[in-house]
């Protein structure tokens, strides 16, 4: 992997991924794209292209000009947004993925796209969820993710495209706030803790979900993409998680730094329903064994860095 084009580069993952890839592979070797121009100072004025992932012709045009060896397809609607407009979610999530896979096939590109813990459903084992298990999600986002995993496997087996992916848990970052996800409370809580000293959670008290700090997520993408393909038995997509947490656990950790922090609840039935259909804690053993997934941040360490970084902003 030496020259990379990214779709959805202004999203929560895409923003930090772009910065990290530029640092590692050189600014001239990374082309971020998104449907709108960047507002972030770090991305302004640098190579950047407008791309609606539904436009396959434009995607191929950019690839033929930039000549990357890898495409990272990050553009997607998250779970709560997808549930509000399922037809549109299908168009963006599946239409965009198909276009990106076709581009990878035609131009012989390595391919990465994230799946999610949303690819699991209520009949999946909730604890220690295995790599290979029942996947019958009950959300449009989940349906998109399972179909996406299968489509990536198909492109790998049928056309030899080097597709790779992970099932991301909720990702926590201070650089860019997420939008439209079920796990977003775990980011908002840190910003609100410093802004107002209190937070009202839309997710219930003892609802556990998998989470990971963004630095670990970006490292995981790079490590997986650089792994020797001979090591990979599974591809689309690997379970990866660093912690299984609920709002009370995050609040207790925040109180070690802000003792008066207050947490109350106004549970949103839609997002709570989605959260309850997902696993409590997935098993990342295969990612560790096959390509050395090794997250460095637990809840304690992540809370420290999140609060410090937001305070410094
Ligand atoms: C969401 O909540 O939709 C995402 C995810 C877990 O895929 N953060």
XYZ file of C-alpha atoms and ligand atoms in Angstrom:
321
model
C 0.000 0.000 0.000
C 1.658 3.201 -1.207
C -0.896 5.437 -2.872
C -4.400 5.665 -1.489
C -7.741 7.201 -2.459
C -10.318 7.590 0.343
C -14.088 8.020 -0.009
C -16.077 9.619 2.826
C -12.881 11.316 3.994
C -14.703 13.977 6.013
C -16.500 11.458 8.221
C -15.511 10.495 11.763
C -13.017 7.817 10.669
C -12.077 9.375 7.315
C -10.834 12.631 8.837
C -8.277 11.005 11.127
C -7.454 8.289 8.626
C -6.541 10.942 6.039
C -4.234 12.730 8.476
C -2.519 9.519 9.574
C -2.083 8.172 6.042
C -0.637 11.492 4.865
C 1.841 11.423 7.734
C 2.846 7.835 6.936
C 2.757 7.700 3.123
C 3.245 11.387 2.176
C 0.682 14.071 1.398
C 1.020 13.588 -2.353
C 0.157 9.882 -2.037
C -3.224 10.271 -0.332
C -6.312 11.610 -2.070
C -9.262 12.261 0.270
C -12.684 12.668 -1.357
C -16.140 13.491 -0.036
C -19.470 14.833 -1.196
C -18.691 18.319 0.168
C -15.531 20.428 0.507
C -13.557 20.309 3.786
C -14.032 22.890 6.540
C -11.331 21.391 8.750
C -8.179 23.560 8.606
C -5.998 20.428 8.446
C -7.646 19.298 5.233
C -8.221 22.643 3.508
C -5.902 23.668 0.692
C -4.422 20.168 0.305
C -5.240 17.706 -2.490
C -8.957 16.928 -2.105
C -11.691 15.994 -4.591
C -15.473 16.136 -4.473
C -17.006 12.698 -5.013
C -20.542 11.403 -4.563
C -19.981 7.651 -4.191
C -23.132 6.986 -6.211
C -21.325 8.398 -9.250
C -19.270 5.478 -10.570
C -18.031 7.378 -13.604
C -16.513 10.173 -11.475
C -14.980 7.619 -9.104
C -13.255 5.850 -12.009
C -12.165 9.167 -13.503
C -10.459 10.166 -10.232
C -8.784 6.770 -9.932
C -7.550 6.874 -13.501
C -6.029 10.345 -12.891
C -4.574 9.747 -9.411
C -3.418 6.151 -10.066
C -3.701 4.784 -6.510
C -2.906 1.185 -5.569
C -5.513 1.140 -2.770
C -9.049 2.405 -2.246
C -10.440 2.889 1.259
C -14.189 3.149 1.008
C -15.427 4.901 4.149
C -18.551 6.697 2.881
C -21.677 5.361 4.622
C -24.743 6.320 6.619
C -24.583 5.106 10.242
C -27.175 3.004 12.064
C -29.611 5.591 13.454
C -29.661 7.700 10.269
C -30.088 4.581 8.140
C -33.052 3.523 10.263
C -34.764 6.871 9.631
C -34.438 6.546 5.856
C -33.788 2.909 4.928
C -34.234 3.311 1.176
C -31.700 6.137 1.041
C -29.341 4.098 3.236
C -29.475 1.243 0.745
C -28.684 3.651 -2.096
C -25.659 5.161 -0.341
C -24.356 2.150 1.558
C -24.860 -0.528 -1.083
C -24.711 1.616 -4.232
C -21.504 3.292 -3.025
C -19.931 -0.027 -2.047
C -20.744 -1.647 -5.384
C -19.217 1.313 -7.256
C -16.082 1.184 -5.125
C -15.705 -2.580 -5.609
C -16.189 -2.248 -9.364
C -13.544 0.489 -9.433
C -11.175 -1.740 -7.442
C -11.791 -4.622 -9.853
C -11.250 -2.560 -13.005
C -8.116 -0.766 -11.744
C -6.706 -3.678 -9.726
C -6.756 -1.837 -6.364
C -6.426 -3.198 -2.851
C -9.669 -2.558 -1.046
C -10.706 -1.669 2.505
C -14.177 -0.951 3.828
C -15.432 -1.119 7.412
C -18.204 -3.402 8.560
C -19.617 -2.995 12.070
C -20.927 -4.713 15.192
C -24.202 -3.696 13.523
C -23.738 -6.717 11.239
C -24.972 -8.821 14.178
C -28.543 -9.156 15.389
C -30.686 -10.395 18.283
C -30.073 -14.085 17.513
C -26.266 -13.644 17.580
C -24.563 -14.818 20.811
C -24.341 -11.671 22.947
C -21.190 -12.382 24.934
C -17.829 -13.197 23.420
C -19.452 -13.073 19.981
C -17.356 -15.325 17.701
C -15.802 -14.294 14.397
C -18.051 -16.667 12.487
C -21.562 -16.849 13.898
C -25.247 -16.115 13.233
C -25.747 -12.767 11.438
C -29.443 -11.883 11.189
C -29.512 -8.119 11.914
C -32.852 -6.343 12.227
C -31.741 -2.853 11.100
C -31.191 -1.503 7.573
C -27.614 -0.622 8.591
C -27.051 -4.221 9.672
C -28.578 -5.587 6.471
C -26.214 -3.294 4.500
C -23.217 -4.436 6.533
C -23.885 -8.176 6.162
C -24.601 -7.766 2.444
C -21.424 -5.668 2.196
C -19.296 -8.313 3.914
C -20.627 -10.948 1.531
C -20.159 -8.717 -1.513
C -16.520 -8.085 -0.552
C -15.960 -11.837 -0.126
C -17.579 -12.382 -3.527
C -15.303 -9.842 -5.240
C -12.318 -11.486 -3.594
C -13.262 -15.001 -4.598
C -14.748 -14.309 -8.021
C -12.472 -11.517 -9.312
C -9.406 -11.794 -7.059
C -9.833 -8.277 -5.584
C -7.770 -7.999 -2.383
C -10.678 -6.990 -0.130
C -10.160 -6.585 3.616
C -12.386 -5.308 6.416
C -13.092 -5.113 10.133
C -16.289 -5.008 12.160
C -15.804 -1.752 13.989
C -17.403 -1.128 17.368
C -18.334 2.430 18.441
C -15.320 4.658 17.803
C -14.399 7.393 20.247
C -12.483 10.458 19.141
C -12.002 14.112 20.068
C -11.097 15.235 16.532
C -14.394 14.788 14.766
C -17.736 14.045 16.390
C -19.685 11.188 14.784
C -23.157 11.668 13.336
C -26.156 9.374 13.275
C -24.711 6.401 15.148
C -26.101 4.400 18.072
C -22.779 4.514 19.902
C -22.442 8.335 19.606
C -23.325 8.850 23.288
C -19.833 7.624 24.185
C -18.306 10.611 22.355
C -20.896 13.242 23.341
C -20.524 12.386 27.025
C -16.884 13.577 27.073
C -17.623 16.848 25.257
C -20.593 17.573 27.540
C -18.666 16.626 30.681
C -16.278 19.477 29.956
C -18.834 21.864 28.440
C -21.545 21.655 31.103
C -20.550 19.078 33.706
C -23.573 16.944 32.899
C -24.942 14.648 30.202
C -28.307 13.108 29.334
C -27.792 9.723 27.743
C -30.076 8.401 25.006
C -28.772 4.899 25.728
C -29.871 3.060 28.884
C -27.805 2.765 32.044
C -26.580 -0.786 31.785
C -26.551 -1.304 28.014
C -23.111 -2.616 27.129
C -21.658 -2.094 23.657
C -18.191 -2.585 22.222
C -16.048 0.532 21.767
C -12.548 1.523 20.732
C -10.417 4.679 20.769
C -9.880 6.143 17.282
C -6.064 5.797 17.341
C -6.492 2.042 17.784
C -9.020 1.951 14.946
C -6.677 3.734 12.520
C -3.759 1.499 13.552
C -5.965 -1.535 12.962
C -6.826 -0.419 9.407
C -3.167 0.139 8.519
C -2.013 -3.109 10.155
C -4.674 -5.147 8.360
C -3.915 -3.535 4.997
C -0.202 -4.190 5.409
C -0.664 -7.794 6.571
C 0.630 -10.596 4.372
C -2.456 -11.962 2.543
C -1.253 -15.506 3.176
C -1.920 -14.905 6.897
C -5.586 -14.059 6.369
C -8.125 -16.849 6.575
C -10.986 -14.445 7.256
C -11.253 -11.186 5.375
C -14.656 -9.519 5.455
C -14.749 -8.743 8.183
C -12.708 -9.190 11.376
C -14.200 -8.618 14.844
C -12.215 -5.848 16.575
C -12.960 -4.265 19.947
C -11.014 -2.793 22.855
C -13.690 -2.568 25.558
C -17.301 -3.380 26.355
C -18.806 -0.434 28.237
C -22.090 1.219 29.254
C -22.921 4.858 30.138
C -22.522 4.289 33.905
C -19.017 2.903 33.418
C -17.986 5.922 31.320
C -19.508 8.333 33.872
C -17.649 6.662 36.750
C -14.385 7.013 34.867
C -15.100 10.685 34.050
C -15.827 11.329 37.768
C -12.222 10.401 38.573
C -11.329 13.656 36.740
C -14.538 15.687 37.202
C -16.000 14.548 40.540
C -19.258 16.517 40.185
C -20.105 15.138 36.750
C -23.818 14.282 36.538
C -25.385 11.680 34.269
C -29.095 11.217 33.705
C -31.169 9.415 31.101
C -33.727 10.158 28.415
C -33.633 6.896 26.507
C -34.373 7.065 22.770
C -36.427 3.951 21.916
C -35.036 3.690 18.364
C -31.356 3.803 19.298
C -31.941 1.741 22.451
C -33.650 -0.905 20.306
C -30.701 -0.954 17.925
C -28.227 -1.222 20.817
C -30.148 -4.101 22.363
C -30.073 -5.992 19.074
C -26.246 -5.827 19.015
C -23.771 -7.945 20.982
C -22.543 -6.850 24.424
C -18.964 -7.911 23.783
C -17.406 -9.373 20.656
C -14.380 -11.668 20.543
C -11.390 -10.218 18.641
C -9.181 -13.326 18.900
C -8.979 -13.968 15.159
C -7.873 -10.388 14.395
C -5.172 -10.726 17.061
C -4.034 -14.109 15.764
C -4.162 -13.494 12.002
C -2.728 -9.966 11.732
C -1.694 -8.811 15.198
C -4.591 -6.540 16.215
C -3.388 -5.003 19.464
C -5.439 -2.099 20.896
C -3.563 0.114 23.364
C -6.413 2.065 24.974
C -8.739 0.777 27.675
C -11.519 2.896 29.240
C -9.200 4.445 31.842
C -6.490 5.510 29.396
C -8.987 6.662 26.775
C -10.850 8.824 29.301
C -7.628 10.515 30.318
C -6.643 11.391 26.735
C -10.158 12.376 25.663
C -10.623 14.824 28.536
C -7.166 16.292 28.147
C -7.521 16.763 24.378
C -10.984 18.339 24.598
C -9.837 20.620 27.422
C -6.935 21.809 25.253
C -9.197 22.679 22.332
C -23.109 3.211 14.795
O -23.396 3.373 15.986
O -23.933 3.173 13.880
C -21.652 2.976 14.442
C -21.326 1.532 14.400
C -21.134 0.764 15.644
O -21.216 0.984 13.348
N -20.813 3.674 15.369
